[in-house]
PDB file of C-alpha atoms in Angstrom:
ATOM      1  CA  MET T   1     108.787  89.436 146.794  1.00  0.00           C
ATOM      2  CA  GLN T   2     108.195  91.626 143.596  1.00  0.00           C
ATOM      3  CA  MET T   3     104.524  92.072 142.896  1.00  0.00           C
ATOM      4  CA  ASN T   4     104.641  90.251 139.414  1.00  0.00           C
ATOM      5  CA  ALA T   5     106.398  87.467 140.901  1.00  0.00           C
ATOM      6  CA  LEU T   6     103.606  87.211 143.766  1.00  0.00           C
ATOM      7  CA  ALA T   7     100.845  87.341 141.089  1.00  0.00           C
ATOM      8  CA  LYS T   8     102.494  84.470 138.886  1.00  0.00           C
ATOM      9  CA  MET T   9     102.360  82.378 141.974  1.00  0.00           C
ATOM     10  CA  ILE T  10      98.831  83.049 142.559  1.00  0.00           C
ATOM     11  CA  LEU T  11      97.915  82.327 138.924  1.00  0.00           C
ATOM     12  CA  GLU T  12     100.047  79.010 139.173  1.00  0.00           C
ATOM     13  CA  PHE T  13      97.987  78.199 142.403  1.00  0.00           C
ATOM     14  CA  PHE T  14      94.868  78.770 140.714  1.00  0.00           C
ATOM     15  CA  PHE T  15      95.332  77.873 137.416  1.00  0.00           C
ATOM     16  CA  PRO T  16      98.159  75.028 137.438  1.00  0.00           C
ATOM     17  CA  SER T  17      99.847  73.901 134.382  1.00  0.00           C
ATOM     18  CA  GLN T  18      98.456  71.148 132.661  1.00  0.00           C
ATOM     19  CA  CYS T  19      99.573  68.164 130.254  1.00  0.00           C
ATOM     20  CA  VAL T  20      98.655  69.390 126.657  1.00  0.00           C
ATOM     21  CA  ILE T  21      97.413  65.983 125.593  1.00  0.00           C
ATOM     22  CA  CYS T  22      95.426  64.376 128.649  1.00  0.00           C
ATOM     23  CA  GLY T  23      95.017  67.583 130.786  1.00  0.00           C
ATOM     24  CA  SER T  24      96.382  66.303 133.994  1.00  0.00           C
ATOM     25  CA  VAL T  25      97.971  68.926 136.384  1.00  0.00           C
ATOM     26  CA  LEU T  26     101.500  68.696 136.192  1.00  0.00           C
ATOM     27  CA  PRO T  27     103.723  68.805 139.618  1.00  0.00           C
ATOM     28  CA  LEU T  28     105.116  72.354 140.416  1.00  0.00           C
ATOM     29  CA  GLU T  29     108.462  71.187 139.773  1.00  0.00           C
ATOM     30  CA  GLN T  30     107.493  70.100 136.469  1.00  0.00           C
ATOM     31  CA  LYS T  31     105.629  73.474 135.412  1.00  0.00           C
ATOM     32  CA  GLU T  32     107.787  74.150 132.402  1.00  0.00           C
ATOM     33  CA  ASN T  33     107.048  70.949 130.747  1.00  0.00           C
ATOM     34  CA  SER T  34     104.082  70.328 128.453  1.00  0.00           C
ATOM     35  CA  LEU T  35     103.748  66.424 128.893  1.00  0.00           C
ATOM     36  CA  CYS T  36     102.828  64.683 131.998  1.00  0.00           C
ATOM     37  CA  GLU T  37     105.191  61.427 132.638  1.00  0.00           C
ATOM     38  CA  SER T  38     102.528  59.185 131.134  1.00  0.00           C
ATOM     39  CA  CYS T  39     101.952  60.751 127.948  1.00  0.00           C
ATOM     40  CA  LYS T  40     105.653  61.475 127.628  1.00  0.00           C
ATOM     41  CA  GLN T  41     106.510  57.918 127.909  1.00  0.00           C
ATOM     42  CA  GLN T  42     103.915  56.883 125.209  1.00  0.00           C
ATOM     43  CA  ILE T  43     102.620  60.072 123.083  1.00  0.00           C
ATOM     44  CA  PRO T  44      99.309  58.518 121.482  1.00  0.00           C
ATOM     45  CA  PHE T  45     100.679  59.423 117.780  1.00  0.00           C
ATOM     46  CA  LEU T  46      98.693  58.063 115.011  1.00  0.00           C
ATOM     47  CA  LEU T  47     101.371  54.898 113.879  1.00  0.00           C
ATOM     48  CA  GLY T  48     100.504  51.922 111.722  1.00  0.00           C
ATOM     49  CA  ARG T  49      98.922  51.618 108.699  1.00  0.00           C
ATOM     50  CA  GLN T  50      96.984  54.799 107.654  1.00  0.00           C
ATOM     51  CA  CYS T  51      95.080  56.242 104.857  1.00  0.00           C
ATOM     52  CA  GLU T  52      97.508  57.865 102.394  1.00  0.00           C
ATOM     53  CA  ARG T  53      94.436  60.836 101.653  1.00  0.00           C
ATOM     54  CA  CYS T  54      93.458  61.799 105.219  1.00  0.00           C
ATOM     55  CA  GLY T  55      95.657  59.853 107.862  1.00  0.00           C
ATOM     56  CA  ARG T  56      92.948  57.691 109.226  1.00  0.00           C
ATOM     57  CA  THR T  57      93.848  54.446 110.873  1.00  0.00           C
ATOM     58  CA  LEU T  58      93.339  51.659 108.219  1.00  0.00           C
ATOM     59  CA  GLY T  59      93.485  47.560 108.043  1.00  0.00           C
ATOM     60  CA  ASN T  60      95.324  46.497 104.697  1.00  0.00           C
ATOM     61  CA  GLN T  61      93.777  48.862 102.140  1.00  0.00           C
ATOM     62  CA  ALA T  62      95.568  51.699 100.744  1.00  0.00           C
ATOM     63  CA  PHE T  63      92.653  54.195 101.394  1.00  0.00           C
ATOM     64  CA  CYS T  64      89.616  54.301 103.685  1.00  0.00           C
ATOM     65  CA  HIS T  65      86.254  54.058 102.490  1.00  0.00           C
ATOM     66  CA  ARG T  66      85.341  57.671 102.449  1.00  0.00           C
ATOM     67  CA  CYS T  67      88.860  58.655 100.541  1.00  0.00           C
ATOM     68  CA  ALA T  68      88.353  55.964  97.923  1.00  0.00           C
ATOM     69  CA  LEU T  69      84.927  57.626  96.897  1.00  0.00           C
ATOM     70  CA  GLU T  70      86.405  60.945  97.301  1.00  0.00           C
ATOM     71  CA  ASP T  71      88.355  63.129  94.302  1.00  0.00           C
ATOM     72  CA  PHE T  72      90.819  65.013  96.343  1.00  0.00           C
ATOM     73  CA  PRO T  73      93.588  67.181  94.646  1.00  0.00           C
ATOM     74  CA  PHE T  74      95.946  66.822  96.994  1.00  0.00           C
ATOM     75  CA  THR T  75      98.381  63.657  96.638  1.00  0.00           C
ATOM     76  CA  LYS T  76      98.661  62.914 100.312  1.00  0.00           C
ATOM     77  CA  ALA T  77      97.636  63.870 103.861  1.00  0.00           C
ATOM     78  CA  ALA T  78      98.782  62.874 107.434  1.00  0.00           C
ATOM     79  CA  ALA T  79      97.678  63.510 110.806  1.00  0.00           C
ATOM     80  CA  VAL T  80      99.384  63.544 114.246  1.00  0.00           C
ATOM     81  CA  PHE T  81      96.538  62.375 116.293  1.00  0.00           C
ATOM     82  CA  SER T  82      93.140  61.120 116.511  1.00  0.00           C
ATOM     83  CA  TYR T  83      90.682  63.749 117.272  1.00  0.00           C
ATOM     84  CA  ASP T  84      89.265  61.622 119.879  1.00  0.00           C
ATOM     85  CA  VAL T  85      92.605  62.278 121.737  1.00  0.00           C
ATOM     86  CA  MET T  86      92.916  65.862 120.905  1.00  0.00           C
ATOM     87  CA  GLN T  87      89.139  67.150 120.959  1.00  0.00           C
ATOM     88  CA  LYS T  88      89.682  68.784 124.414  1.00  0.00           C
ATOM     89  CA  PRO T  89      93.008  70.269 123.763  1.00  0.00           C
ATOM     90  CA  ILE T  90      92.167  71.895 120.539  1.00  0.00           C
ATOM     91  CA  ALA T  91      89.163  73.484 122.150  1.00  0.00           C
ATOM     92  CA  ASN T  92      91.134  74.560 124.937  1.00  0.00           C
ATOM     93  CA  TYR T  93      93.728  75.999 122.623  1.00  0.00           C
ATOM     94  CA  LYS T  94      91.046  77.551 120.280  1.00  0.00           C
ATOM     95  CA  PHE T  95      88.236  78.880 122.191  1.00  0.00           C
ATOM     96  CA  HIS T  96      89.260  78.855 126.004  1.00  0.00           C
ATOM     97  CA  GLY T  97      92.241  80.860 126.182  1.00  0.00           C
ATOM     98  CA  PHE T  98      95.053  78.540 126.153  1.00  0.00           C
ATOM     99  CA  ARG T  99      97.290  79.983 123.408  1.00  0.00           C
ATOM    100  CA  HIS T 100     100.532  79.099 125.047  1.00  0.00           C
ATOM    101  CA  ASP T 101      99.708  75.855 123.761  1.00  0.00           C
ATOM    102  CA  ASP T 102     100.364  76.313 120.436  1.00  0.00           C
ATOM    103  CA  ARG T 103     104.306  75.710 121.142  1.00  0.00           C
ATOM    104  CA  ALA T 104     103.620  72.263 122.644  1.00  0.00           C
ATOM    105  CA  LEU T 105     101.119  71.213 119.894  1.00  0.00           C
ATOM    106  CA  GLY T 106     103.369  72.638 117.227  1.00  0.00           C
ATOM    107  CA  SER T 107     106.209  70.851 118.769  1.00  0.00           C
ATOM    108  CA  LEU T 108     104.469  67.225 118.832  1.00  0.00           C
ATOM    109  CA  MET T 109     103.531  67.910 114.933  1.00  0.00           C
ATOM    110  CA  ALA T 110     107.195  68.660 114.425  1.00  0.00           C
ATOM    111  CA  GLU T 111     108.424  65.407 116.542  1.00  0.00           C
ATOM    112  CA  TYR T 112     105.677  63.432 114.457  1.00  0.00           C
ATOM    113  CA  LEU T 113     106.884  64.813 111.076  1.00  0.00           C
ATOM    114  CA  GLN T 114     110.614  64.005 111.883  1.00  0.00           C
ATOM    115  CA  LYS T 115     109.849  60.603 112.809  1.00  0.00           C
ATOM    116  CA  VAL T 116     107.230  59.464 110.576  1.00  0.00           C
ATOM    117  CA  HIS T 117     107.369  61.441 107.383  1.00  0.00           C
ATOM    118  CA  LYS T 118     110.950  62.827 107.403  1.00  0.00           C
ATOM    119  CA  ASP T 119     111.062  63.047 103.625  1.00  0.00           C
ATOM    120  CA  TRP T 120     108.204  65.377 103.614  1.00  0.00           C
ATOM    121  CA  ILE T 121     110.731  67.889 105.272  1.00  0.00           C
ATOM    122  CA  THR T 122     112.821  67.576 102.263  1.00  0.00           C
ATOM    123  CA  TRP T 123     110.127  67.600  99.705  1.00  0.00           C
ATOM    124  CA  ALA T 124     108.412  70.837 100.610  1.00  0.00           C
ATOM    125  CA  ASP T 125     109.499  74.197  99.308  1.00  0.00           C
ATOM    126  CA  TYR T 126     107.504  75.537 101.811  1.00  0.00           C
ATOM    127  CA  MET T 127     104.489  75.372 103.942  1.00  0.00           C
ATOM    128  CA  THR T 128     101.489  77.763 104.301  1.00  0.00           C
ATOM    129  CA  ALA T 129      98.629  77.543 106.835  1.00  0.00           C
ATOM    130  CA  VAL T 130      94.661  77.115 106.105  1.00  0.00           C
ATOM    131  CA  PRO T 131      93.550  80.849 106.466  1.00  0.00           C
ATOM    132  CA  LEU T 132      90.698  82.368 108.430  1.00  0.00           C
ATOM    133  CA  HIS T 133      88.062  84.941 107.343  1.00  0.00           C
ATOM    134  CA  PRO T 134      89.651  88.619 108.726  1.00  0.00           C
ATOM    135  CA  LYS T 135      86.481  88.977 110.819  1.00  0.00           C
ATOM    136  CA  LYS T 136      86.929  85.328 112.341  1.00  0.00           C
ATOM    137  CA  GLU T 137      90.687  86.003 113.026  1.00  0.00           C
ATOM    138  CA  LYS T 138      89.834  89.220 114.397  1.00  0.00           C
ATOM    139  CA  HIS T 139      87.283  87.849 116.883  1.00  0.00           C
ATOM    140  CA  ARG T 140      89.444  85.074 118.266  1.00  0.00           C
ATOM    141  CA  GLY T 141      92.558  86.900 118.273  1.00  0.00           C
ATOM    142  CA  PHE T 142      94.573  84.409 116.174  1.00  0.00           C
ATOM    143  CA  ASN T 143      95.115  81.960 113.440  1.00  0.00           C
ATOM    144  CA  GLN T 144      95.611  78.906 114.831  1.00  0.00           C
ATOM    145  CA  ALA T 145      97.173  77.083 111.866  1.00  0.00           C
ATOM    146  CA  ASP T 146      99.312  79.981 111.310  1.00  0.00           C
ATOM    147  CA  ARG T 147     100.584  79.657 115.034  1.00  0.00           C
ATOM    148  CA  LEU T 148     101.279  75.898 114.611  1.00  0.00           C
ATOM    149  CA  CYS T 149     103.028  76.749 111.372  1.00  0.00           C
ATOM    150  CA  LEU T 150     105.434  79.293 112.976  1.00  0.00           C
ATOM    151  CA  VAL T 151     106.694  76.589 115.466  1.00  0.00           C
ATOM    152  CA  LEU T 152     106.862  73.897 112.605  1.00  0.00           C
ATOM    153  CA  ALA T 153     109.248  76.139 110.765  1.00  0.00           C
ATOM    154  CA  GLU T 154     111.275  76.542 113.884  1.00  0.00           C
ATOM    155  CA  LYS T 155     111.679  72.957 114.657  1.00  0.00           C
ATOM    156  CA  THR T 156     111.704  71.434 111.107  1.00  0.00           C
ATOM    157  CA  GLY T 157     113.444  73.918 108.952  1.00  0.00           C
ATOM    158  CA  ILE T 158     110.656  73.884 106.649  1.00  0.00           C
ATOM    159  CA  SER T 159     110.255  77.385 105.320  1.00  0.00           C
ATOM    160  CA  TYR T 160     106.871  79.246 106.324  1.00  0.00           C
ATOM    161  CA  ALA T 161     105.026  81.388 103.446  1.00  0.00           C
ATOM    162  CA  PRO T 162     102.215  82.856 105.469  1.00  0.00           C
ATOM    163  CA  GLN T 163      99.026  84.392 103.861  1.00  0.00           C
ATOM    164  CA  ILE T 164      99.627  82.610 100.386  1.00  0.00           C
ATOM    165  CA  LEU T 165      95.933  81.956 100.643  1.00  0.00           C
ATOM    166  CA  LYS T 166      93.064  84.359 101.782  1.00  0.00           C
ATOM    167  CA  ARG T 167      89.869  83.371 102.946  1.00  0.00           C
ATOM    168  CA  GLN T 168      87.598  86.055 100.873  1.00  0.00           C
ATOM    169  CA  VAL T 169      83.980  85.034 102.114  1.00  0.00           C
ATOM    170  CA  HIS T 170      82.837  85.089 105.631  1.00  0.00           C
ATOM    171  CA  THR T 171      80.987  81.633 105.842  1.00  0.00           C
ATOM    172  CA  LYS T 172      78.993  79.647 108.261  1.00  0.00           C
ATOM    173  CA  PRO T 173      81.053  77.419 110.661  1.00  0.00           C
ATOM    174  CA  GLN T 174      81.625  74.306 109.308  1.00  0.00           C
ATOM    175  CA  SER T 175      80.937  72.407 112.260  1.00  0.00           C
ATOM    176  CA  SER T 176      77.067  73.300 112.130  1.00  0.00           C
ATOM    177  CA  LEU T 177      77.020  71.664 108.575  1.00  0.00           C
ATOM    178  CA  THR T 178      76.534  68.375 107.215  1.00  0.00           C
ATOM    179  CA  ALA T 179      79.168  66.792 104.542  1.00  0.00           C
ATOM    180  CA  GLU T 180      77.342  68.187 101.437  1.00  0.00           C
ATOM    181  CA  GLU T 181      76.723  71.357 103.060  1.00  0.00           C
ATOM    182  CA  ARG T 182      80.238  71.723 104.217  1.00  0.00           C
ATOM    183  CA  ARG T 183      81.304  71.337 100.321  1.00  0.00           C
ATOM    184  CA  ASP T 184      78.820  73.979  98.956  1.00  0.00           C
ATOM    185  CA  ASN T 185      79.527  76.415 102.007  1.00  0.00           C
ATOM    186  CA  LEU T 186      83.242  76.421 100.851  1.00  0.00           C
ATOM    187  CA  LYS T 187      82.666  76.965  97.077  1.00  0.00           C
ATOM    188  CA  ASP T 188      84.907  80.139  95.592  1.00  0.00           C
ATOM    189  CA  VAL T 189      85.827  80.932  99.470  1.00  0.00           C
ATOM    190  CA  PHE T 190      89.712  80.828  98.959  1.00  0.00           C
ATOM    191  CA  ALA T 191      91.882  82.690  96.622  1.00  0.00           C
ATOM    192  CA  LEU T 192      95.283  83.394  95.875  1.00  0.00           C
ATOM    193  CA  SER T 193      96.936  86.182  97.495  1.00  0.00           C
ATOM    194  CA  GLU T 194      98.447  88.962  95.612  1.00  0.00           C
ATOM    195  CA  ASN T 195     101.974  88.363  94.866  1.00  0.00           C
ATOM    196  CA  ALA T 196     102.172  84.745  96.163  1.00  0.00           C
ATOM    197  CA  GLU T 197     104.638  82.711  94.536  1.00  0.00           C
ATOM    198  CA  VAL T 198     103.302  79.032  93.899  1.00  0.00           C
ATOM    199  CA  ASN T 199     104.273  77.985  90.492  1.00  0.00           C
ATOM    200  CA  GLY T 200     106.313  74.481  90.333  1.00  0.00           C
ATOM    201  CA  LYS T 201     106.263  74.588  94.132  1.00  0.00           C
ATOM    202  CA  HIS T 202     105.783  71.555  96.587  1.00  0.00           C
ATOM    203  CA  ILE T 203     103.549  72.829  99.292  1.00  0.00           C
ATOM    204  CA  LEU T 204     102.786  71.690 102.768  1.00  0.00           C
ATOM    205  CA  LEU T 205      99.015  72.780 103.797  1.00  0.00           C
ATOM    206  CA  VAL T 206      98.723  72.842 107.147  1.00  0.00           C
ATOM    207  CA  ASP T 207      95.663  73.161 109.517  1.00  0.00           C
ATOM    208  CA  ASP T 208      94.319  71.630 113.148  1.00  0.00           C
ATOM    209  CA  ILE T 209      91.612  69.275 112.291  1.00  0.00           C
ATOM    210  CA  PHE T 210      90.751  67.256 109.294  1.00  0.00           C
ATOM    211  CA  THR T 211      87.071  66.206 109.090  1.00  0.00           C
ATOM    212  CA  THR T 212      85.669  65.618 105.706  1.00  0.00           C
ATOM    213  CA  GLY T 213      88.524  67.395 103.867  1.00  0.00           C
ATOM    214  CA  ALA T 214      86.562  70.135 102.078  1.00  0.00           C
ATOM    215  CA  THR T 215      88.378  72.935 103.405  1.00  0.00           C
ATOM    216  CA  THR T 216      92.079  71.569 102.726  1.00  0.00           C
ATOM    217  CA  LYS T 217      90.324  70.246  99.224  1.00  0.00           C
ATOM    218  CA  GLU T 218      89.322  73.888  98.169  1.00  0.00           C
ATOM    219  CA  CYS T 219      92.737  75.347  99.389  1.00  0.00           C
ATOM    220  CA  THR T 220      94.541  72.717  97.339  1.00  0.00           C
ATOM    221  CA  LYS T 221      92.398  73.487  94.244  1.00  0.00           C
ATOM    222  CA  VAL T 222      93.708  77.210  94.544  1.00  0.00           C
ATOM    223  CA  LEU T 223      97.012  76.441  94.609  1.00  0.00           C
ATOM    224  CA  LEU T 224      97.032  73.861  91.975  1.00  0.00           C
ATOM    225  CA  ARG T 225      95.249  76.151  89.593  1.00  0.00           C
ATOM    226  CA  ALA T 226      98.077  78.817  90.346  1.00  0.00           C
ATOM    227  CA  GLY T 227     100.497  76.392  89.276  1.00  0.00           C
ATOM    228  CA  ALA T 228     101.795  74.547  92.226  1.00  0.00           C
ATOM    229  CA  ALA T 229     103.629  71.256  91.293  1.00  0.00           C
ATOM    230  CA  GLU T 230     101.918  69.239  94.321  1.00  0.00           C
ATOM    231  CA  VAL T 231     100.063  69.762  97.757  1.00  0.00           C
ATOM    232  CA  ARG T 232     100.134  67.451 100.679  1.00  0.00           C
ATOM    233  CA  VAL T 233      98.209  68.083 103.952  1.00  0.00           C
ATOM    234  CA  PHE T 234      99.461  67.812 107.518  1.00  0.00           C
ATOM    235  CA  CYS T 235      97.101  68.217 110.365  1.00  0.00           C
ATOM    236  CA  LEU T 236      97.003  68.158 114.219  1.00  0.00           C
ATOM    237  CA  SER T 237      94.240  65.480 114.228  1.00  0.00           C
ATOM    238  CA  VAL T 238      91.916  63.496 112.136  1.00  0.00           C
ATOM    239  CA  VAL T 239      88.295  62.775 112.899  1.00  0.00           C
ATOM    240  CA  GLU T 240      88.199  59.239 112.517  1.00  0.00           C
ATOM    241  CA  ASP T 241      84.308  58.720 112.443  1.00  0.00           C
ATOM    242  CA  VAL T 242      83.269  61.264 110.550  1.00  0.00           C
ATOM    243  CA  ALA T 243      79.734  60.231 110.394  1.00  0.00           C
ATOM    244  CA  GLU T 244      79.393  61.016 114.121  1.00  0.00           C
ATOM    245  CA  LYS T 245      81.719  63.800 114.822  1.00  0.00           C
ATOM    246  CA  MET T 246      81.575  67.119 112.385  1.00  0.00           C
ATOM    247  CA  THR T 247      83.739  68.852 114.124  1.00  0.00           C
ATOM    248  CA  GLU T 248      85.922  71.105 112.036  1.00  0.00           C
ATOM    249  CA  ASN T 249      85.711  74.416 113.221  1.00  0.00           C
ATOM    250  CA  LYS T 250      86.911  77.141 110.729  1.00  0.00           C
TER     251      LYS T 250
END
């Protein structure tokens, strides 16, 4: 047996494949799958009535109470999962070395978009990712939103225009701040990259978590000021109880 095959077997024994949603260990014969049978049969997508501005679960109203009071410049937003479901998977992906999960997570985002917001695929001229500051991206080794966009582009056919936006100020982590502090923390942080073409474009802005919307709001302002026709936001998850869970790590 070759050494690399033996090493792979040892790694699989000590670090078995897990379901990307619930974390349950996958049987060896299903190691190439990203979902366990339970999650595969009933993917916990956010379905039913949702707030048009943030994607949170709703009753009969068009907007949640928070968004009814917030002046968001993007016209619509959607999220694939509740953050309650995705908190651990996102933490694993971003901070604990599960970078290979980008393919599974991006594929789930694409599946949701095709099932729930199929018209967004033809509406968008292109999508772009919420940027990280170069120092943070270097420290983490990747931008999670960028990697999700790469999979989304492959699965949906939406063109991906990376680095349309740049983060020009290295700010405090959003997760350590109150809602008001988050807004102040992001003032004048984002800018349009040189030679970016946004005039008259319909842009899908992609991120992993929607908490207060402060990040996507500031990014959208930059795009609209540069002449974008419309911006919509698409996130892997949305924090449904913002008061208790200020968890947007940027």
